[in-house]
Coordinates of C-alpha atoms in Angstrom, one line a residue:
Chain A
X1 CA 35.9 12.3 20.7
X2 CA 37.9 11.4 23.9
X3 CA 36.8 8.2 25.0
X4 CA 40.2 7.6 27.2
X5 CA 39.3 5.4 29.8
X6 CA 35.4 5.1 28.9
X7 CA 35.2 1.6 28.2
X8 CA 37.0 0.6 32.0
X9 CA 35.0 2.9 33.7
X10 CA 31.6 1.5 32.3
X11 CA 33.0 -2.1 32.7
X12 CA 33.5 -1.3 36.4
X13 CA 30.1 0.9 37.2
X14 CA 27.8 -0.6 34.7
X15 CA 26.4 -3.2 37.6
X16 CA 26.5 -0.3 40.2
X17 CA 24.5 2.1 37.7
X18 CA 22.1 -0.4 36.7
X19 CA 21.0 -1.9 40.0
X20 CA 20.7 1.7 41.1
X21 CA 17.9 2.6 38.8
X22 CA 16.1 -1.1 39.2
X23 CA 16.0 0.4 43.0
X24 CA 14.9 3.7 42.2
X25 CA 11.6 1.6 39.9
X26 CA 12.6 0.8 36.5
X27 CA 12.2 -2.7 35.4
X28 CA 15.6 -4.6 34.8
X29 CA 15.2 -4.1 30.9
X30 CA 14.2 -0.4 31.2
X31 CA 17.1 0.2 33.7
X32 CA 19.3 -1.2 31.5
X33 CA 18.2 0.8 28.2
X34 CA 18.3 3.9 30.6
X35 CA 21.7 3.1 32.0
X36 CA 22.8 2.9 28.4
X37 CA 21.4 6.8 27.5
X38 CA 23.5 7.9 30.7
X39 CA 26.5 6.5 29.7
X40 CA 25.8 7.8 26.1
X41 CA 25.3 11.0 27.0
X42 CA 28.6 10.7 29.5
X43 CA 30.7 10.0 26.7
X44 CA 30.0 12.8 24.5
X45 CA 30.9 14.7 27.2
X46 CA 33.5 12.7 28.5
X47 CA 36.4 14.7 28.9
X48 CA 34.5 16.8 31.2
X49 CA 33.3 13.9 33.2
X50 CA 36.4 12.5 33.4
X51 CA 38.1 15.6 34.9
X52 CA 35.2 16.2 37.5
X53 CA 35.8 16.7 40.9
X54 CA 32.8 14.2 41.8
X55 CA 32.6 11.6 39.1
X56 CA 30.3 9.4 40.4
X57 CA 27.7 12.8 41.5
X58 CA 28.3 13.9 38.1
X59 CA 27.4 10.7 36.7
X60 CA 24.3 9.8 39.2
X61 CA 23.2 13.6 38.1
X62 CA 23.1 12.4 34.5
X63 CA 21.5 8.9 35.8
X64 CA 18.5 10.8 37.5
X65 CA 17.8 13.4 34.5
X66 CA 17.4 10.5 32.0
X67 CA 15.3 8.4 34.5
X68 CA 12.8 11.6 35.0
X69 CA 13.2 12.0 31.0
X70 CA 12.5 8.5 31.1
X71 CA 9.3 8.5 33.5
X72 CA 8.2 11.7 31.3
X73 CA 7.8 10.0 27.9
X74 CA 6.5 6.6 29.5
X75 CA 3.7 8.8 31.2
X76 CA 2.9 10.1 27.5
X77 CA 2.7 6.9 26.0
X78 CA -0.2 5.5 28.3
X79 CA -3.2 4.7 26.2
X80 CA -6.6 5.0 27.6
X81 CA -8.8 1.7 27.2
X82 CA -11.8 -0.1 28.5
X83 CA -9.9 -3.6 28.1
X84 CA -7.1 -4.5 30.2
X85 CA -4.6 -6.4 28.8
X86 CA -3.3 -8.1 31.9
X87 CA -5.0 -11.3 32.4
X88 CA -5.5 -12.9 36.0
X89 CA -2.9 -14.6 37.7
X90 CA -2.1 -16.2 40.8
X91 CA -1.2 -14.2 43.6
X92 CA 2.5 -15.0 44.0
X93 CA 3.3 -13.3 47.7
X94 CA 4.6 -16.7 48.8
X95 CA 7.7 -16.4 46.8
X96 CA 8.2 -13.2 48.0
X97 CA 12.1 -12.7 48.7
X98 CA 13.9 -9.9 50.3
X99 CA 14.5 -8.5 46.8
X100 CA 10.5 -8.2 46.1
X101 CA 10.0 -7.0 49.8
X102 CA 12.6 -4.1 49.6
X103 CA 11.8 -2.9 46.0
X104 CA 7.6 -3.2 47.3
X105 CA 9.1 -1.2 50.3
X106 CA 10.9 1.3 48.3
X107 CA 7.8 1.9 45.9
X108 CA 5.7 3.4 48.9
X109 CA 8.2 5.8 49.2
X110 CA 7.6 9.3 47.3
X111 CA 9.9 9.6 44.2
X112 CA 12.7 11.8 45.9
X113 CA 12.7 9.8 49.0
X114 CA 13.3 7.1 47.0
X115 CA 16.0 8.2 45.0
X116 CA 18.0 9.8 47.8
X117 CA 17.9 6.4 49.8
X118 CA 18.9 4.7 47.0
X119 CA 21.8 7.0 46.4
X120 CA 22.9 7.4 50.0
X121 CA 22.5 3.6 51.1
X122 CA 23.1 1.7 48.0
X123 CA 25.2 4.1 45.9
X124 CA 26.7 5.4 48.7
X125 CA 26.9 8.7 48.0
X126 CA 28.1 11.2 50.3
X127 CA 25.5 13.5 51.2
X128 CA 27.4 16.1 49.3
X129 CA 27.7 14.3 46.3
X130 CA 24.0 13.7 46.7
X131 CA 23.4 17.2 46.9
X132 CA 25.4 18.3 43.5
X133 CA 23.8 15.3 41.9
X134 CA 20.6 16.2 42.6
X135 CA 21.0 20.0 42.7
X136 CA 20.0 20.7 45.8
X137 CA 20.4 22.0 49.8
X138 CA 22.0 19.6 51.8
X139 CA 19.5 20.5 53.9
X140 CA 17.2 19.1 51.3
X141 CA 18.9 15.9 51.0
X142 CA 19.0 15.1 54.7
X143 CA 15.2 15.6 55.2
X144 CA 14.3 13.6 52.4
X145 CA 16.7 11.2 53.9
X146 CA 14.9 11.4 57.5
X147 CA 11.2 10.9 56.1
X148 CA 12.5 8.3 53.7
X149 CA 13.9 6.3 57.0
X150 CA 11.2 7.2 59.1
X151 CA 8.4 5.3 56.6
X152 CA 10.6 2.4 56.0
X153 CA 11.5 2.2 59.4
X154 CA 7.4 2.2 60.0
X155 CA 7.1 -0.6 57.0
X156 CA 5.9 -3.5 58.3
X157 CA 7.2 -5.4 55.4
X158 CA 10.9 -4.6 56.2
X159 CA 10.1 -5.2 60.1
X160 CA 9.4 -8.8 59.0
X161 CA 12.6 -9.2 57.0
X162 CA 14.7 -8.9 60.5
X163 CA 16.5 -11.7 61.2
X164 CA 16.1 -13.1 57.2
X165 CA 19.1 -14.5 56.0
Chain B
X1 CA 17.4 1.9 60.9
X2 CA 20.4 3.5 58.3
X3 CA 23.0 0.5 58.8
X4 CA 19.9 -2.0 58.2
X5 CA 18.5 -0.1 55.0
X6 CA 22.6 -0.1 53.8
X7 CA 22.2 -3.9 54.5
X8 CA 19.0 -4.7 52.7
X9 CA 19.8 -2.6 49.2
X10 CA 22.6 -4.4 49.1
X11 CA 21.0 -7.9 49.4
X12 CA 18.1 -6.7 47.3
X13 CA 20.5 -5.5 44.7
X14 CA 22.6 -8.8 44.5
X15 CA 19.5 -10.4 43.0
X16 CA 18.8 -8.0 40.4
X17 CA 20.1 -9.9 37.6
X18 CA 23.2 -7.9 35.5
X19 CA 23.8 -9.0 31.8
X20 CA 27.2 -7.6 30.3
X21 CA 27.9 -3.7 29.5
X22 CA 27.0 -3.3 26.1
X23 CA 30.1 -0.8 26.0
X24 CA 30.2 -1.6 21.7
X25 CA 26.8 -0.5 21.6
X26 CA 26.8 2.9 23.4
X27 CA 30.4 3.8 21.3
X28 CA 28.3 2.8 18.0
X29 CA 25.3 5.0 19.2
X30 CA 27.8 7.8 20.0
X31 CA 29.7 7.6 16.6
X32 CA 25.7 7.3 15.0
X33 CA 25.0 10.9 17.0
X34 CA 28.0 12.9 15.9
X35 CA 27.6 12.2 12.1
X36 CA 24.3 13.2 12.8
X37 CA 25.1 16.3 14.3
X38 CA 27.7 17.6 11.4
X39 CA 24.5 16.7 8.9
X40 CA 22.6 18.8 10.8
X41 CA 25.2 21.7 11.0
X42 CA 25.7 21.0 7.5
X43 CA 22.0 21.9 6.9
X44 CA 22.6 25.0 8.7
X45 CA 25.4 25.9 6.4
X46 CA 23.1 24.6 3.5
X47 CA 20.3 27.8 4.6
X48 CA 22.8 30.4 5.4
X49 CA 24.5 30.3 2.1
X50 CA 21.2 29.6 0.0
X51 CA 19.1 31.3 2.2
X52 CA 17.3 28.2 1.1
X53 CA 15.5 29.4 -1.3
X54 CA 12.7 27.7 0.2
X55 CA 11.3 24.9 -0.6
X56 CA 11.0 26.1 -4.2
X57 CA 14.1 25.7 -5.4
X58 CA 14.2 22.3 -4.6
X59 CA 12.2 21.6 -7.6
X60 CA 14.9 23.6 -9.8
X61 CA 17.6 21.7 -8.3
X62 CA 18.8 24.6 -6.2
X63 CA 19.1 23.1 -3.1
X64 CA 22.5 21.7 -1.7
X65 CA 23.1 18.7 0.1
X66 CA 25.8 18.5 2.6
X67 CA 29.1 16.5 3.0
X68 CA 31.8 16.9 6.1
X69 CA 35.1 18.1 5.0
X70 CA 38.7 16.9 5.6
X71 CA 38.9 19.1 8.9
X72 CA 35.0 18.0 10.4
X73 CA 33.8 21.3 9.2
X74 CA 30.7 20.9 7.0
X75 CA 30.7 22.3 3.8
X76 CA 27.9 22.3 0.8
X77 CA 27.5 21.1 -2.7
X78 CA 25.4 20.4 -5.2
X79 CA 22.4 18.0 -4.6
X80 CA 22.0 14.7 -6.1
X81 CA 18.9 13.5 -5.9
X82 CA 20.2 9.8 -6.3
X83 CA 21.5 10.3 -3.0
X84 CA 19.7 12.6 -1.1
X85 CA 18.9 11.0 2.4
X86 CA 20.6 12.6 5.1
X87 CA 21.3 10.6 8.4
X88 CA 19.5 13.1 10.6
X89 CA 18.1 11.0 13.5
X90 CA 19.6 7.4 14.7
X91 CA 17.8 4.9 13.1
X92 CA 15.5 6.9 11.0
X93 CA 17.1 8.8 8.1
X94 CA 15.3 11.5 7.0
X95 CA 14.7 11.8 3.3
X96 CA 15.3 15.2 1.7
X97 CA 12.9 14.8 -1.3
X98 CA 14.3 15.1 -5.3
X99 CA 12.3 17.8 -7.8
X100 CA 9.1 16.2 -8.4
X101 CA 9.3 14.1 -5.1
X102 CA 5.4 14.7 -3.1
X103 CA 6.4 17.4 0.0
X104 CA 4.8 19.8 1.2
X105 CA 5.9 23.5 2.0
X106 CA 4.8 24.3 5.5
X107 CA 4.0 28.1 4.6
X108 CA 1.1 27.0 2.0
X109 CA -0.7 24.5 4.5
X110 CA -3.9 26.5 4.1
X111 CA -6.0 27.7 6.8
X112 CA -8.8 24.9 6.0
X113 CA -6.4 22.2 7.2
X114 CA -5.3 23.7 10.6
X115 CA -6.5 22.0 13.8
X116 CA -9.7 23.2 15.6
X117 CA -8.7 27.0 17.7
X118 CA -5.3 27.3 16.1
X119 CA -4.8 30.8 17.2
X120 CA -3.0 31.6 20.3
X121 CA -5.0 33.6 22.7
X122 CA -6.4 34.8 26.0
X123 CA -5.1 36.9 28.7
X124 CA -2.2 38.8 27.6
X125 CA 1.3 38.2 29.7
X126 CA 2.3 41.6 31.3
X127 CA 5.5 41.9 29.8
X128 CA 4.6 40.6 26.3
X129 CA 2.1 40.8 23.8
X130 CA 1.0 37.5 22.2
X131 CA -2.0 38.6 20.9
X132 CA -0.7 38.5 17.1
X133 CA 1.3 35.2 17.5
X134 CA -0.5 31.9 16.0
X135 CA 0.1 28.1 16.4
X136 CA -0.8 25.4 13.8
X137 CA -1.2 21.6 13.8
X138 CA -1.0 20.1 11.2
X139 CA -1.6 16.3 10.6
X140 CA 1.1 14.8 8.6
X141 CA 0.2 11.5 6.6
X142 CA 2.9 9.1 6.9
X143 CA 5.7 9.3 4.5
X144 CA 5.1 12.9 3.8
X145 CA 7.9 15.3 4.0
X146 CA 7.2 18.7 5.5
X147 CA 9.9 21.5 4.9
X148 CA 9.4 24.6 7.1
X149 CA 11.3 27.9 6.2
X150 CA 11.9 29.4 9.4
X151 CA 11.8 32.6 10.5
X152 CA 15.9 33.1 10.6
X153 CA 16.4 31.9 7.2
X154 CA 16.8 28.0 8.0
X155 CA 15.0 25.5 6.1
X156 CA 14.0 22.1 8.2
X157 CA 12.5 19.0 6.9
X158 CA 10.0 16.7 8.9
X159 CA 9.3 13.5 8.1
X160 CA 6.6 12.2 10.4
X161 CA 7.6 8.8 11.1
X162 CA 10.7 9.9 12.0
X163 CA 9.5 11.1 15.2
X164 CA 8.8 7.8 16.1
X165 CA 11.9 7.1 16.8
X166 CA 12.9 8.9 19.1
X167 CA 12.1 12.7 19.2
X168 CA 14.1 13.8 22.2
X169 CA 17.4 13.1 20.2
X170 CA 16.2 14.9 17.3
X171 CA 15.5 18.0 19.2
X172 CA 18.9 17.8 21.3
X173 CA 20.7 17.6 17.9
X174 CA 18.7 20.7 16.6
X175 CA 19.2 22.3 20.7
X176 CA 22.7 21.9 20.0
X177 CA 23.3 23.1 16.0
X178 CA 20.9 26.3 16.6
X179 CA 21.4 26.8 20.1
X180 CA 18.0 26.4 21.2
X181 CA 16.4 24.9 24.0
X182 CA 14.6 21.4 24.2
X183 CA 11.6 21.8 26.5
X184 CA 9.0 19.7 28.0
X185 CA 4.9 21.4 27.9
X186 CA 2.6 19.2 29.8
X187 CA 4.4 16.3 28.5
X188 CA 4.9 17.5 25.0
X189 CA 8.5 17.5 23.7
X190 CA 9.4 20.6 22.0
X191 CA 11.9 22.7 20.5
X192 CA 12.1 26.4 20.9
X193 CA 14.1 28.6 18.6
X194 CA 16.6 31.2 19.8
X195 CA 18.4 31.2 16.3
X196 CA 16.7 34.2 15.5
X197 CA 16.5 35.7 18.6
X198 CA 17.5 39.4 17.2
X199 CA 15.1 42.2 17.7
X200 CA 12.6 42.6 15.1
X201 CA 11.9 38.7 14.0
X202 CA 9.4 36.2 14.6
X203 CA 10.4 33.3 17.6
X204 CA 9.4 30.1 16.8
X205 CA 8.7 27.4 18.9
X206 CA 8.2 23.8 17.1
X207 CA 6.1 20.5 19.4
X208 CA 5.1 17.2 18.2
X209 CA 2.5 15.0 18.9
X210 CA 2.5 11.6 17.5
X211 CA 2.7 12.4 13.7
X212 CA 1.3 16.4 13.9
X213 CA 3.6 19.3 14.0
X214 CA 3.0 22.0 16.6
X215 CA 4.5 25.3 15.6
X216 CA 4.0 28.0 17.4
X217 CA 5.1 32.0 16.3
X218 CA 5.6 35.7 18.0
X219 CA 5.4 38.7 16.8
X220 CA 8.4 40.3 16.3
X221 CA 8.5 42.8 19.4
X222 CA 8.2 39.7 22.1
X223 CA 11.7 39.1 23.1
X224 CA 13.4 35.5 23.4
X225 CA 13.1 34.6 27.0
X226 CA 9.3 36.4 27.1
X227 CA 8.6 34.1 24.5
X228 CA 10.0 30.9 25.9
X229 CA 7.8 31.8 29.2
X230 CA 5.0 31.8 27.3
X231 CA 5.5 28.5 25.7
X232 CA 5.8 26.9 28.8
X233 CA 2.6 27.7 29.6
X234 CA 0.7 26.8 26.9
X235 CA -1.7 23.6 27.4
X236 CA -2.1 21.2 24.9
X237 CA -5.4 19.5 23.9
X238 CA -5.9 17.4 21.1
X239 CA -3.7 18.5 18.6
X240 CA -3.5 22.3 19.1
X241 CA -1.5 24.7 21.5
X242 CA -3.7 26.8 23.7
X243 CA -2.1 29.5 26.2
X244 CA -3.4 28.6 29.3

């Protein structure tokens, strides 16, 4: 199996990668177990990654399949019940920090609104890239990149964050 | 509003918390996957050159069990029962049972035992005829091992818990030996077979749910792709396949 130049590359985009899916909804320990199937997945087809005109698109593609898998069999394993497990807690909204506001902000935001701000202004993916990642119009991208700013840019939440160090 | 959202991902992002790669891990996982994979093709190579006698034989000790040559190519010999257990699915081997072992051969499940409206029915796809093909479900007590003889000659074995695990894996490895296609069906994870996808012989498509098999089969004159359409619109409920 070619693994040439594998273990640098996930040293160097294993932060990037992971962040990305905490911002597109997974929980820090899920985004990290679903960071790990990406890269697993990468490496057994590694040579062709490696030689891909778009890397990083080829990777976020990858990224985004395993994160809908993800969503998928998470949906499955939901259990009806009568008894909710949670138990009352405080409401915590005074320790609210920029980090809760903007992943609160993000969650209003349909799924692929979400993902393609994510990728564009965190990832920073061209909208090119963005395009063969998510296999679609660039067209497609840039709308779902116009309604995505236009509801944050309507979120009250974020409006209040102006000025925040 | 674009320059601001850049600036607030990123300050978001530099509190999400980032423990170390866990690079050893996903090279172990990926070494785990690929000895899989030849013991899967080595199955393969177990069914075409036994045509495996089904299930039967492996109470007369005429089953094989398979080893990885020299060159990565898998090969066959003689199986000892002593060490049977094949490494089939990360994390959960999957036991290949000795002669006198408990197992059950999918083909004798009798009709009895079958899950409420088994039979595939209802409106009839324009460009094939379903109206022959059947689906089982078939609970499987834990720690029973199912072998299923299918339709191209392969023989499979199940072992319920092992779809605990994690099922998606274990139908990629099968996607990728038999060249078949892992598919979703209103959330259900399944398998459909295009290793006998000559004219004239029965399609197979194969679903679990928690610890029942789904398997689903055409009639000979519905081609490959018809027959994948159709799967994908079936509707599960409870644990039987309904086309919707």
């Amino acid at each position: 199996m070619d693994r040439d130049g594998f273990t640098e590359y996930v040293e160097a985009c294993w932060p990037q990668l992971v962040r990305t899916a905490v911002l597109m909804g997974c929980e820090p320990a899920e985004a990290e177990d679903i960071v790990q199937e990406t890269l697993l997945r990468c490496l057994k087809r590694w040579a062709r990654v490696r030689q891909a005109d778009d890397r990083q698109a080829y990777v976020h593609r990858v990224l985004i399949n395993t994160f809908i898998s993800a969503r998928r069999r998470h949906w499955t394993q939901e259990q009806p019940t009568t008894v909710f497990p949670e138990l009352p807690t405080n409401d915590d909204t005074a320790k609210v920090d920029i980090a809760d506001a903007v992943l609160r902000s993000l969650s209003r935001l349909p799924e692929d609104q979400r993902v393609a701000v994510v990728l564009r202004y965190y990832a920073q993916l061209s909208e090119r890239s963005m395009a063969a990642a998510l296999g679609v119009a660039p067209g497609t991208i840039k709308s779902r990149l116009s309604r995505g700013l236009k509801v944050l840019a309507a979120d009250t939440t974020l409006a209040e964050l102006k000025g925040s160090p | 509003m674009s320059d601001r959202v850049d600036d607030l991902l990123d300050r978001a992002a530099a509190r999400i918390p980032i423990n170390e790669a866990p690079i050893d891990t996903i090279l172990e996982r990926a070494d785990r996957q690929r000895r899989r994979t030849l013991a899967i093709s080595a199955c393969v190579g177990i069914a075409g050159a036994v045509a495996v006698a089904t299930f039967a034989s492996l109470g007369t000790g005429g089953a094989t069990s398979p080893t990885v040559a020299a060159d990565g190519l898998p090969t066959t010999k003689p199986l000892d029962p002593s060490s049977a257990a094949v490494d089939w699915q990360v994390g959960a081997p999957v036991h290949i049972p000795a002669p006198g072992e408990p197992c059950v051969d999918a083909a004798t499940i009798p009709t009895s035992s079958l899950a409420a409206d088994p039979v595939v029915s209802g409106a009839l796809p324009r460009d094939g005829d379903m109206s022959s093909a059947t689906a089982w479900a078939c609970p499987l007590p834990s720690g029973t091992t199912v072998a299923i003889t299918w339709a191209d000659g392969t023989v499979i074995y199940y072992e319920p818990n092992s779809f605990h695990g994690n099922p998606n894996v274990w139908f990629e490895g099968m996607a990728q030996t038999w060249g078949g296609s892992v598919i979703v069906v209103d959330d259900h994870l399944g398998y459909v077979s295009t290793a006998n996808s000559e004219p004239g012989v029965i399609h197979e498509a194969l679903f679990v749910e928690g610890d029942t098999v789904i398997r689903v089969q055409a009639p000979a004159d519905v081609d490959s792709a018809t027959f994948e359409k159709i799967v994908r619109s079936f509707q599960f409920a409870g644990t039987s396949a309904k086309q919707s």
